[in-house]
CSV table of C-alpha atoms and ligand atoms in Angstrom, one decimal:
chain,number,residue,atom,x,y,z
W,1,MET,CA,-40.6,-0.8,25.7
W,2,LEU,CA,-42.6,2.4,25.8
W,3,GLN,CA,-43.6,3.2,22.3
W,4,THR,CA,-43.7,7.0,21.5
W,5,ILE,CA,-43.9,6.9,17.8
W,6,THR,CA,-45.6,4.9,15.0
W,7,PHE,CA,-43.7,3.3,12.3
W,8,ALA,CA,-45.1,5.7,9.7
W,9,GLN,CA,-44.1,8.6,11.9
W,10,ALA,CA,-40.5,7.2,12.1
W,11,ILE,CA,-40.4,6.9,8.3
W,12,SER,CA,-41.5,10.5,7.9
W,13,LYS,CA,-39.0,11.7,10.5
W,14,LYS,CA,-36.1,10.1,8.6
W,15,ARG,CA,-37.5,11.2,5.3
W,16,ASP,CA,-37.3,14.8,6.6
W,17,GLY,CA,-33.7,14.3,7.5
W,18,LEU,CA,-34.2,14.2,11.3
W,19,LYS,CA,-32.3,12.0,13.7
W,20,LEU,CA,-34.0,8.9,15.2
W,21,SER,CA,-33.6,8.2,18.9
W,22,LYS,CA,-32.2,4.9,20.3
W,23,GLN,CA,-35.6,3.9,21.5
W,24,GLU,CA,-37.1,4.5,18.0
W,25,ILE,CA,-34.4,2.5,16.3
W,26,ASN,CA,-34.9,-0.4,18.7
W,27,PHE,CA,-38.7,-0.3,18.1
W,28,LEU,CA,-38.2,-0.3,14.3
W,29,ILE,CA,-35.7,-3.2,14.3
W,30,SER,CA,-37.5,-5.4,16.8
W,31,GLY,CA,-40.8,-4.7,15.0
W,32,TYR,CA,-39.4,-5.7,11.6
W,33,THR,CA,-37.6,-8.8,13.0
W,34,ASN,CA,-40.7,-10.1,14.8
W,35,GLY,CA,-42.9,-9.5,11.8
W,36,THR,CA,-45.2,-6.8,13.1
W,37,ILE,CA,-43.8,-4.3,10.6
W,38,PRO,CA,-44.3,-5.3,6.9
W,39,ASP,CA,-41.7,-5.3,4.1
W,40,TYR,CA,-43.3,-2.3,2.4
W,41,GLN,CA,-42.9,0.0,5.4
W,42,MET,CA,-39.3,-1.3,6.1
W,43,SER,CA,-38.4,-0.7,2.4
W,44,SER,CA,-39.6,2.9,2.8
W,45,LEU,CA,-37.6,3.4,5.9
W,46,LEU,CA,-34.5,1.9,4.3
W,47,MET,CA,-34.9,4.3,1.3
W,48,ALA,CA,-35.2,7.2,3.8
W,49,ILE,CA,-32.0,6.1,5.5
W,50,TYR,CA,-30.3,5.7,2.1
W,51,THR,CA,-31.2,9.2,1.0
W,52,LYS,CA,-30.8,11.1,4.3
W,53,GLY,CA,-28.0,9.1,6.0
W,54,MET,CA,-27.5,8.5,9.7
W,55,SER,CA,-25.2,10.1,12.3
W,56,LYS,CA,-22.4,8.2,13.9
W,57,GLN,CA,-24.5,7.8,17.0
W,58,GLU,CA,-27.6,6.6,15.0
W,59,THR,CA,-25.4,4.1,13.2
W,60,ALA,CA,-24.0,2.7,16.5
W,61,TRP,CA,-27.6,2.4,17.8
W,62,LEU,CA,-28.8,0.7,14.6
W,63,THR,CA,-25.8,-1.7,14.9
W,64,GLU,CA,-26.7,-2.5,18.5
W,65,ALA,CA,-30.4,-3.0,17.8
W,66,MET,CA,-29.5,-5.5,15.0
W,67,LEU,CA,-26.8,-7.2,17.0
W,68,TYR,CA,-29.2,-7.8,19.9
W,69,SER,CA,-32.0,-9.0,17.6
W,70,GLY,CA,-30.7,-12.5,18.3
W,71,LYS,CA,-28.2,-14.4,20.4
W,72,THR,CA,-24.6,-13.3,20.8
W,73,LEU,CA,-21.8,-15.8,21.2
W,74,LYS,CA,-19.1,-15.9,23.8
W,75,HIS,CA,-15.9,-17.9,23.5
W,76,LYS,CA,-13.2,-19.0,26.0
W,77,SER,CA,-10.5,-18.0,23.5
W,78,ASN,CA,-9.3,-14.4,23.3
W,79,LYS,CA,-7.9,-14.8,19.8
W,80,VAL,CA,-11.2,-14.7,18.0
W,81,VAL,CA,-10.8,-12.8,14.7
W,82,ASP,CA,-12.7,-12.5,11.5
W,83,LYS,CA,-12.6,-10.6,8.2
W,84,HIS,CA,-15.5,-9.0,6.3
W,85,SER,CA,-15.5,-7.7,2.7
W,86,THR,CA,-17.9,-4.9,1.7
W,87,GLY,CA,-18.6,-7.0,-1.5
W,88,GLY,CA,-17.3,-7.4,-5.0
W,89,ILE,CA,-17.1,-9.6,-8.1
W,90,GLY,CA,-15.1,-12.8,-7.8
W,91,ASP,CA,-14.4,-12.0,-4.2
W,92,LYS,CA,-13.8,-15.4,-2.7
W,93,THR,CA,-11.1,-14.6,-0.2
W,94,SER,CA,-13.1,-15.9,2.8
W,95,PHE,CA,-12.6,-19.5,1.7
W,96,ILE,CA,-8.9,-19.0,1.6
W,97,ILE,CA,-8.1,-16.7,4.5
W,98,ALA,CA,-10.4,-18.3,7.1
W,99,PRO,CA,-8.6,-21.7,6.9
W,100,ILE,CA,-5.2,-19.9,6.6
W,101,ALA,CA,-5.8,-17.9,9.8
W,102,ALA,CA,-7.2,-21.0,11.6
W,103,ALA,CA,-4.2,-23.1,10.5
W,104,ALA,CA,-1.9,-20.4,11.9
W,105,GLY,CA,-3.6,-20.7,15.4
W,106,VAL,CA,-6.3,-18.0,15.3
W,107,ASP,CA,-10.0,-18.8,15.9
W,108,VAL,CA,-12.3,-17.7,13.0
W,109,PRO,CA,-16.1,-17.8,13.7
W,110,MET,CA,-17.1,-16.5,10.3
W,111,ILE,CA,-20.8,-15.4,9.8
W,112,ALA,CA,-21.3,-14.3,6.2
W,113,GLY,CA,-24.1,-13.3,3.9
W,114,ARG,CA,-25.7,-14.3,0.6
W,115,GLY,CA,-25.4,-12.4,-2.7
W,116,LEU,CA,-26.2,-8.7,-2.5
W,117,GLY,CA,-27.0,-6.7,-5.6
W,118,HIS,CA,-24.4,-7.4,-8.3
W,119,THR,CA,-22.0,-9.0,-5.9
W,120,GLY,CA,-21.8,-12.7,-5.0
W,121,GLY,CA,-22.2,-14.1,-1.4
W,122,THR,CA,-20.1,-16.5,0.6
W,123,ILE,CA,-23.0,-18.5,1.9
W,124,ASP,CA,-24.5,-19.0,-1.6
W,125,LYS,CA,-21.1,-20.2,-2.8
W,126,LEU,CA,-20.9,-22.8,0.0
W,127,ASP,CA,-24.3,-24.1,-1.3
W,128,ALA,CA,-22.3,-25.6,-4.2
W,129,ILE,CA,-20.7,-28.1,-1.7
W,130,LYS,CA,-23.0,-31.2,-1.4
W,131,GLY,CA,-24.3,-31.6,2.1
W,132,MET,CA,-22.6,-28.5,3.5
W,133,SER,CA,-24.8,-26.8,6.1
W,134,THR,CA,-24.3,-23.1,6.9
W,135,LYS,CA,-27.0,-23.2,9.5
W,136,VAL,CA,-24.9,-23.8,12.6
W,137,PRO,CA,-26.8,-23.6,15.9
W,138,PRO,CA,-25.1,-21.6,18.7
W,139,LYS,CA,-24.0,-24.6,20.8
W,140,LYS,CA,-22.5,-26.4,17.9
W,141,PHE,CA,-20.9,-23.1,16.7
W,142,ILE,CA,-19.1,-22.6,20.0
W,143,LYS,CA,-18.0,-26.3,20.2
W,144,GLN,CA,-16.8,-26.4,16.6
W,145,LEU,CA,-14.8,-23.2,17.1
W,146,GLU,CA,-13.2,-24.8,20.2
W,147,ASP,CA,-12.5,-28.0,18.4
W,148,ILE,CA,-11.2,-26.9,15.1
W,149,GLY,CA,-10.9,-23.1,15.2
W,150,ILE,CA,-13.1,-22.3,12.3
W,151,VAL,CA,-16.8,-22.0,11.5
W,152,LEU,CA,-18.4,-20.9,8.2
W,153,ALA,CA,-22.0,-19.9,8.8
W,154,GLY,CA,-24.8,-17.7,7.6
W,155,GLN,CA,-27.0,-15.2,9.5
W,156,SER,CA,-30.0,-17.1,11.0
W,157,GLU,CA,-33.2,-16.8,12.9
W,158,ILE,CA,-31.0,-17.1,16.0
W,159,ILE,CA,-27.8,-15.1,15.2
W,160,ALA,CA,-28.3,-11.6,13.7
W,161,PRO,CA,-31.9,-12.3,12.5
W,162,ALA,CA,-32.5,-8.6,11.8
W,163,ASP,CA,-29.5,-8.5,9.4
W,164,LYS,CA,-30.8,-11.7,7.7
W,165,LYS,CA,-34.2,-10.0,7.0
W,166,VAL,CA,-33.0,-6.4,6.3
W,167,TYR,CA,-30.1,-7.7,4.0
W,168,ALA,CA,-32.5,-9.7,1.8
W,169,LEU,CA,-34.9,-6.7,1.6
W,170,ARG,CA,-32.1,-4.2,0.7
W,171,ASP,CA,-30.9,-6.6,-2.0
W,172,VAL,CA,-34.1,-6.0,-4.0
W,173,THR,CA,-35.1,-2.4,-3.0
W,174,GLY,CA,-32.2,-0.3,-4.3
W,175,THR,CA,-30.9,0.4,-0.8
W,176,ILE,CA,-27.6,-1.3,-0.7
W,177,GLU,CA,-25.1,1.5,-1.2
W,178,SER,CA,-25.6,3.2,2.2
W,179,ILE,CA,-22.7,3.7,4.6
W,180,PRO,CA,-24.9,3.4,7.8
W,181,LEU,CA,-26.8,0.4,6.4
W,182,ILE,CA,-23.6,-1.4,5.3
W,183,THR,CA,-21.9,-0.6,8.7
W,184,ALA,CA,-24.8,-1.9,10.8
W,185,SER,CA,-25.3,-5.0,8.6
W,186,ILE,CA,-21.6,-6.0,8.7
W,187,MET,CA,-21.0,-5.1,12.4
W,188,SER,CA,-24.2,-6.6,13.8
W,189,LYS,CA,-23.3,-10.1,12.5
W,190,LYS,CA,-19.6,-9.8,13.2
W,191,LEU,CA,-20.2,-8.6,16.8
W,192,ALA,CA,-22.7,-11.4,17.4
W,193,GLU,CA,-19.9,-13.9,16.6
W,194,GLY,CA,-18.0,-12.9,19.7
W,195,ILE,CA,-14.9,-11.5,18.0
W,196,ASN,CA,-11.9,-9.8,19.6
W,197,GLY,CA,-10.7,-8.2,16.4
W,198,ILE,CA,-11.8,-7.8,12.7
W,199,VAL,CA,-10.2,-7.1,9.4
W,200,PHE,CA,-12.3,-5.0,6.9
W,201,ASP,CA,-11.7,-5.4,3.2
W,202,VAL,CA,-13.3,-2.2,1.9
W,203,LYS,CA,-13.7,-2.5,-1.9
W,204,THR,CA,-13.5,0.5,-4.3
W,205,GLY,CA,-13.8,0.7,-8.1
W,206,SER,CA,-16.5,-0.1,-10.6
W,207,GLY,CA,-17.4,-3.5,-9.0
W,208,ALA,CA,-17.8,-2.2,-5.5
W,209,PHE,CA,-20.8,-0.6,-3.7
W,210,MET,CA,-18.5,2.4,-2.9
W,211,SER,CA,-17.1,2.9,-6.4
W,212,LYS,CA,-15.4,6.2,-5.4
W,213,LYS,CA,-12.3,6.1,-3.3
W,214,SER,CA,-13.6,8.9,-1.0
W,215,ASP,CA,-16.7,6.9,-0.3
W,216,ALA,CA,-14.7,3.8,0.4
W,217,LYS,CA,-12.6,5.8,2.9
W,218,ALA,CA,-15.8,7.1,4.6
W,219,LEU,CA,-17.1,3.5,4.9
W,220,ALA,CA,-13.8,2.3,6.3
W,221,LYS,CA,-13.9,5.1,8.9
W,222,SER,CA,-17.5,4.2,9.8
W,223,LEU,CA,-16.6,0.5,10.2
W,224,LYS,CA,-13.5,1.5,12.2
W,225,ASP,CA,-15.5,3.9,14.5
W,226,THR,CA,-18.2,1.3,15.2
W,227,GLY,CA,-15.6,-1.5,15.8
W,228,LEU,CA,-13.7,0.7,18.3
W,229,ALA,CA,-16.9,1.8,19.9
W,230,PHE,CA,-17.6,-1.8,20.7
W,231,GLY,CA,-14.0,-2.3,22.0
W,232,LYS,CA,-12.7,-4.4,19.0
W,233,ASP,CA,-9.2,-4.2,17.4
W,234,VAL,CA,-9.6,-3.3,13.7
W,235,TYR,CA,-7.7,-3.4,10.4
W,236,THR,CA,-9.2,-1.5,7.5
W,237,MET,CA,-7.8,-2.3,4.1
W,238,ILE,CA,-9.0,-0.4,1.0
W,239,THR,CA,-8.6,-2.6,-2.0
W,240,ASP,CA,-9.2,-2.3,-5.8
W,241,MET,CA,-12.4,-3.8,-7.2
W,242,SER,CA,-12.4,-2.1,-10.6
W,243,GLN,CA,-12.2,-5.5,-12.3
W,244,PRO,CA,-13.1,-9.0,-11.0
W,245,LEU,CA,-10.9,-10.5,-8.4
W,246,GLY,CA,-9.0,-13.6,-9.5
W,247,ASP,CA,-9.9,-15.2,-12.8
W,248,LYS,CA,-13.2,-16.9,-11.9
W,249,VAL,CA,-16.7,-15.5,-11.2
W,250,GLY,CA,-19.5,-17.9,-10.2
W,251,HIS,CA,-20.3,-20.2,-7.3
W,252,SER,CA,-18.6,-23.5,-8.2
W,253,LEU,CA,-15.9,-21.8,-10.2
W,254,GLU,CA,-14.9,-19.6,-7.2
W,255,LEU,CA,-14.7,-22.5,-4.9
W,256,ILE,CA,-12.3,-24.3,-7.4
W,257,GLU,CA,-10.1,-21.2,-7.6
W,258,SER,CA,-10.0,-20.9,-3.8
W,259,VAL,CA,-8.8,-24.5,-3.5
W,260,GLU,CA,-6.2,-23.8,-6.1
W,261,VAL,CA,-4.8,-21.0,-3.9
W,262,LEU,CA,-4.8,-23.2,-0.9
W,263,LYS,CA,-2.9,-25.8,-3.0
W,264,GLY,CA,-0.2,-23.1,-3.6
W,265,LYS,CA,-1.4,-22.2,-7.1
W,266,GLY,CA,-4.0,-19.7,-8.4
W,267,PRO,CA,-3.9,-16.2,-9.8
W,268,LYS,CA,-1.5,-13.5,-8.6
W,269,ASP,CA,-4.0,-10.9,-7.5
W,270,LEU,CA,-6.0,-13.4,-5.4
W,271,ILE,CA,-2.9,-14.7,-3.8
W,272,GLU,CA,-1.6,-11.1,-3.0
W,273,ILE,CA,-4.9,-10.0,-1.3
W,274,SER,CA,-5.4,-13.3,0.5
W,275,ILE,CA,-1.9,-13.1,2.1
W,276,GLU,CA,-2.5,-9.5,3.2
W,277,LEU,CA,-5.9,-10.1,4.7
W,278,ALA,CA,-4.8,-13.4,6.4
W,279,GLY,CA,-1.6,-11.8,7.7
W,280,ALA,CA,-3.7,-9.0,9.3
W,281,MET,CA,-6.0,-11.6,10.9
W,282,ILE,CA,-3.1,-13.6,12.2
W,283,HIS,CA,-1.6,-10.4,13.7
W,284,LEU,CA,-4.9,-9.3,15.3
W,285,GLY,CA,-5.3,-12.8,16.7
W,286,GLY,CA,-1.9,-12.6,18.4
W,287,ALA,CA,-0.3,-15.4,16.5
W,288,ALA,CA,2.2,-12.9,14.9
W,289,LYS,CA,3.9,-9.8,16.3
W,290,ASN,CA,3.1,-7.6,13.3
W,291,LEU,CA,1.5,-7.7,9.8
W,292,ASN,CA,4.7,-8.9,8.0
W,293,GLU,CA,5.2,-11.8,10.4
W,294,GLY,CA,1.5,-12.6,9.9
W,295,LYS,CA,2.0,-12.7,6.1
W,296,ARG,CA,5.0,-15.0,6.5
W,297,LEU,CA,3.0,-17.3,8.6
W,298,ALA,CA,0.1,-17.2,6.0
W,299,LYS,CA,2.5,-18.3,3.2
W,300,LYS,CA,3.9,-21.0,5.4
W,301,VAL,CA,0.6,-22.7,6.2
W,302,ILE,CA,-0.3,-22.7,2.5
W,303,LYS,CA,3.1,-24.3,1.7
W,304,ASN,CA,3.0,-27.0,4.3
W,305,GLY,CA,-0.6,-27.9,3.4
W,306,THR,CA,-2.2,-27.2,6.8
W,307,ALA,CA,-4.5,-24.4,5.5
W,308,LEU,CA,-6.0,-26.8,2.9
W,309,LYS,CA,-6.4,-29.4,5.6
W,310,LYS,CA,-8.3,-26.8,7.7
W,311,PHE,CA,-10.6,-26.1,4.8
W,312,VAL,CA,-11.4,-29.8,4.5
W,313,GLN,CA,-11.9,-30.0,8.2
W,314,VAL,CA,-14.5,-27.2,8.4
W,315,ILE,CA,-16.4,-28.7,5.4
W,316,LYS,CA,-16.5,-32.1,7.1
W,317,ALA,CA,-17.6,-30.6,10.4
W,318,GLN,CA,-20.6,-29.0,8.7
W,319,GLY,CA,-21.6,-32.1,6.9
W,320,GLY,CA,-20.1,-31.3,3.5
W,321,ASP,CA,-18.7,-33.7,0.9
W,322,THR,CA,-15.0,-32.9,0.7
W,323,SER,CA,-14.3,-35.0,-2.4
W,324,PHE,CA,-14.5,-31.9,-4.7
W,325,VAL,CA,-11.1,-30.7,-3.2
W,326,LYS,CA,-9.5,-33.6,-5.2
W,327,ASN,CA,-12.0,-33.8,-8.0
W,328,TYR,CA,-13.6,-30.5,-9.1
W,329,LYS,CA,-16.2,-32.3,-11.2
W,330,LYS,CA,-18.0,-33.1,-7.9
W,331,LEU,CA,-19.2,-29.5,-7.8
W,332,PRO,CA,-22.3,-28.4,-9.9
W,333,THR,CA,-21.0,-27.6,-13.4
W,334,ALA,CA,-22.6,-25.9,-16.3
W,335,LYS,CA,-23.6,-28.0,-19.4
W,336,PHE,CA,-22.2,-25.5,-21.9
W,337,THR,CA,-19.3,-23.2,-22.5
W,338,TYR,CA,-18.8,-20.3,-24.9
W,339,THR,CA,-15.6,-18.5,-25.4
W,340,ILE,CA,-15.5,-14.8,-26.3
W,341,LYS,CA,-12.5,-13.7,-28.4
W,342,SER,CA,-10.7,-10.4,-28.7
W,343,PRO,CA,-12.1,-8.2,-31.5
W,344,LYS,CA,-8.8,-6.4,-32.0
W,345,ASP,CA,-5.1,-6.2,-31.3
W,346,GLY,CA,-4.0,-4.1,-28.3
W,347,TYR,CA,-4.2,-4.1,-24.5
W,348,ILE,CA,-7.1,-4.7,-22.2
W,349,THR,CA,-7.7,-1.5,-20.3
W,350,LYS,CA,-11.0,-2.3,-18.5
W,351,ILE,CA,-13.2,-5.2,-17.4
W,352,GLU,CA,-16.1,-3.3,-15.8
W,353,GLY,CA,-16.9,-4.8,-12.4
W,354,LYS,CA,-20.5,-4.0,-11.7
W,355,LYS,CA,-21.6,-4.9,-15.3
W,356,THR,CA,-19.7,-8.2,-15.0
W,357,GLY,CA,-21.7,-9.0,-11.8
W,358,LEU,CA,-25.0,-8.1,-13.5
W,359,ALA,CA,-24.1,-10.2,-16.6
W,360,CYS,CA,-23.6,-13.2,-14.2
W,361,ILE,CA,-27.2,-12.7,-13.0
W,362,VAL,CA,-28.4,-13.0,-16.6
W,363,ILE,CA,-27.1,-16.6,-16.8
W,364,GLY,CA,-28.5,-17.4,-13.3
W,365,GLY,CA,-25.4,-16.8,-11.3
W,366,GLY,CA,-27.3,-14.3,-9.0
W,367,ARG,CA,-30.8,-13.2,-8.0
W,368,ASN,CA,-33.2,-10.7,-9.4
W,369,VAL,CA,-35.8,-11.3,-6.7
W,370,LYS,CA,-35.5,-12.8,-3.2
W,371,GLU,CA,-37.0,-16.1,-4.3
W,372,ASP,CA,-34.7,-16.7,-7.3
W,373,LYS,CA,-32.7,-20.0,-7.3
W,374,ILE,CA,-29.1,-19.6,-8.2
W,375,ASP,CA,-27.4,-21.7,-10.9
W,376,LEU,CA,-24.3,-22.7,-9.0
W,377,GLY,CA,-22.5,-24.0,-12.1
W,378,ALA,CA,-22.9,-20.8,-14.1
W,379,GLY,CA,-20.1,-18.2,-14.3
W,380,PHE,CA,-17.2,-16.7,-16.1
W,381,ASP,CA,-13.5,-17.7,-16.5
W,382,PHE,CA,-11.3,-14.7,-17.5
W,383,HIS,CA,-8.3,-15.9,-19.4
W,384,LEU,CA,-6.7,-12.4,-19.5
W,385,LYS,CA,-7.1,-9.4,-17.2
W,386,VAL,CA,-6.5,-5.7,-17.3
W,387,GLY,CA,-3.0,-4.8,-18.7
W,388,ALA,CA,-2.7,-8.0,-20.8
W,389,LYS,CA,-1.7,-7.7,-24.4
W,390,VAL,CA,-4.1,-9.3,-26.8
W,391,LYS,CA,-4.2,-10.3,-30.5
W,392,LYS,CA,-7.4,-10.2,-32.5
W,393,GLY,CA,-9.0,-13.6,-32.0
W,394,SER,CA,-7.3,-14.5,-28.7
W,395,PRO,CA,-9.6,-16.0,-26.2
W,396,LEU,CA,-10.6,-13.4,-23.6
W,397,MET,CA,-13.0,-15.3,-21.4
W,398,THR,CA,-15.3,-18.4,-21.2
W,399,ILE,CA,-18.9,-18.3,-20.2
W,400,HIS,CA,-20.1,-21.4,-18.3
W,401,HIS,CA,-23.9,-21.6,-18.7
W,402,ASN,CA,-27.0,-23.7,-19.0
W,403,CYS,CA,-28.9,-21.5,-21.4
W,404,ARG,CA,-30.4,-23.4,-24.3
W,405,ASP,CA,-31.3,-20.0,-26.0
W,406,GLN,CA,-28.2,-19.0,-28.0
W,407,LYS,CA,-29.7,-15.5,-28.3
W,408,ILE,CA,-29.0,-14.9,-24.6
W,409,ILE,CA,-25.4,-15.9,-25.0
W,410,LYS,CA,-24.9,-13.8,-28.1
W,411,SER,CA,-26.3,-10.7,-26.5
W,412,LEU,CA,-24.1,-11.4,-23.5
W,413,GLU,CA,-21.1,-11.5,-25.8
W,414,LEU,CA,-22.1,-8.2,-27.3
W,415,ASN,CA,-22.5,-6.7,-23.8
W,416,PHE,CA,-19.0,-7.9,-22.9
W,417,LEU,CA,-17.4,-6.5,-26.0
W,418,GLU,CA,-19.3,-3.2,-26.1
W,419,ASN,CA,-19.8,-2.3,-22.5
W,420,ILE,CA,-17.6,-4.4,-20.2
W,421,TYR,CA,-14.2,-4.7,-22.0
W,422,LYS,CA,-12.3,-1.7,-23.1
W,423,PHE,CA,-9.1,-1.9,-25.3
W,424,SER,CA,-6.4,0.5,-26.2
W,425,THR,CA,-3.2,0.4,-28.3
W,426,LYS,CA,-1.4,1.9,-25.2
W,427,LYS,CA,-0.6,-0.3,-22.1
W,428,PRO,CA,-2.7,1.0,-19.2
W,429,LYS,CA,-1.1,2.4,-16.0
W,430,TYR,CA,-0.7,-0.2,-13.3
W,431,GLN,CA,-3.4,0.0,-10.6
W,432,PRO,CA,-2.3,-1.3,-7.2
W,433,LEU,CA,-4.6,-3.9,-5.7
W,434,MET,CA,-3.9,-2.9,-2.1
W,435,ILE,CA,-4.7,0.8,-1.8
W,436,GLU,CA,-4.5,1.6,1.9
W,437,THR,CA,-3.9,-0.4,5.1
W,438,LYS,CA,-4.6,1.0,8.6
W,439,SER,CA,-4.7,-0.7,12.0
W,440,TYR,CA,-6.4,0.4,15.2
W,441,PHE,CA,-6.2,-1.1,18.7
W,442,SER,CA,-9.0,-0.4,21.1
W,443,LYS,CA,-6.9,-0.4,24.2
W,444,ASN,CA,-4.4,2.2,22.9
P,1,URA,N1,-21.7,-7.1,3.4
P,1,URA,C1,-22.6,-7.1,4.3
P,1,URA,O1,-22.6,-8.0,5.2
P,1,URA,N2,-23.6,-6.2,4.4
P,1,URA,C2,-23.6,-5.2,3.5
P,1,URA,O2,-24.5,-4.4,3.6
P,1,URA,C3,-22.6,-5.1,2.5
P,1,URA,C4,-21.7,-6.1,2.5
């Protein structure tokens, strides 16, 4: 490649709000991926992109450069579909909807990420399963998809390596909440999977990267535009993330809650969103004529147990110990629990999402720096959610932790009661979980 610009010049160009060319973007991404460009320069470029943005064309070039930083997969099947969430608190739908869609006859080659900022990551959560490998080499990936219709893997040095490196750097450099960076990150790994269609769960509210609805809509549009530009069928769903999704937050706890849903139990909000997302995947994959039929099929495969069987099958195929599905104690657990009680009578009007995610990092359920090891047993169990009526002294939530220092837990309790929970004597207005659903078909 003819190099016409230095890395420092490219940073300055973006800092001054100018557009980067395709060649420049390719040079930047390949240089960072192969290690010739150091973290400090890439951090500076990411911050320039964060503040100055990128055009639709630059975003497509960035996606393409990150996509072709590694191998791309091709499958015989033409019903290859995935879902990607833009990130939230307690967002564990991947473990539920990937097996549902696969049980309904759609192929799901899911490549997911680790925790990002205050949000948890699918791949970190899978680390709680003993023996489970999320490093799936391309040949095995393709064969497993052919054999059982589902793979749950992480970005790697082979597939979407640029995203793996850039994602980890954004996590610790204040450069997450950027529409072009989120678009290229998600789309590069999803396109590398060899999908025909994709469902985007774009989160909005206090626990989302796009807390304002208008920003979530702009991100949904950017993801849709990029998906269509690459010839993929797309659903965009804008969903509420103003409080944690489901009742549990934390790695083992979220796996347990996902298995509960696959067993036909679990909390209402998590069931609702899982059926919508899985229904859309089943529709995109051609196993249903429309979204409603997809949703009916999603409910059917939960009821007849085939979705749970699919989950067990994928864990086994990737070397994991499936005994936790019957006995949750087989997952890493925390040594201690502490229950926070309501300080007053009234209604819960808020459980602030982002602050809940940050509180989870305090007990080890997330990272402060790239090298941090996650406490897989740590987390929160919410007994009551927004809209619930409480009495003074009723249990609100339980902290699962391994902190010997009681001061940490006491200050966490204060944080929850003063900054995260809000109460009122009036019942709050109902907030719908599903805010907007749109579908786009590339051949139309
Ligand atoms: N999910 C991703 O894969 N990347 C982002 O940047 C945000 C959410």
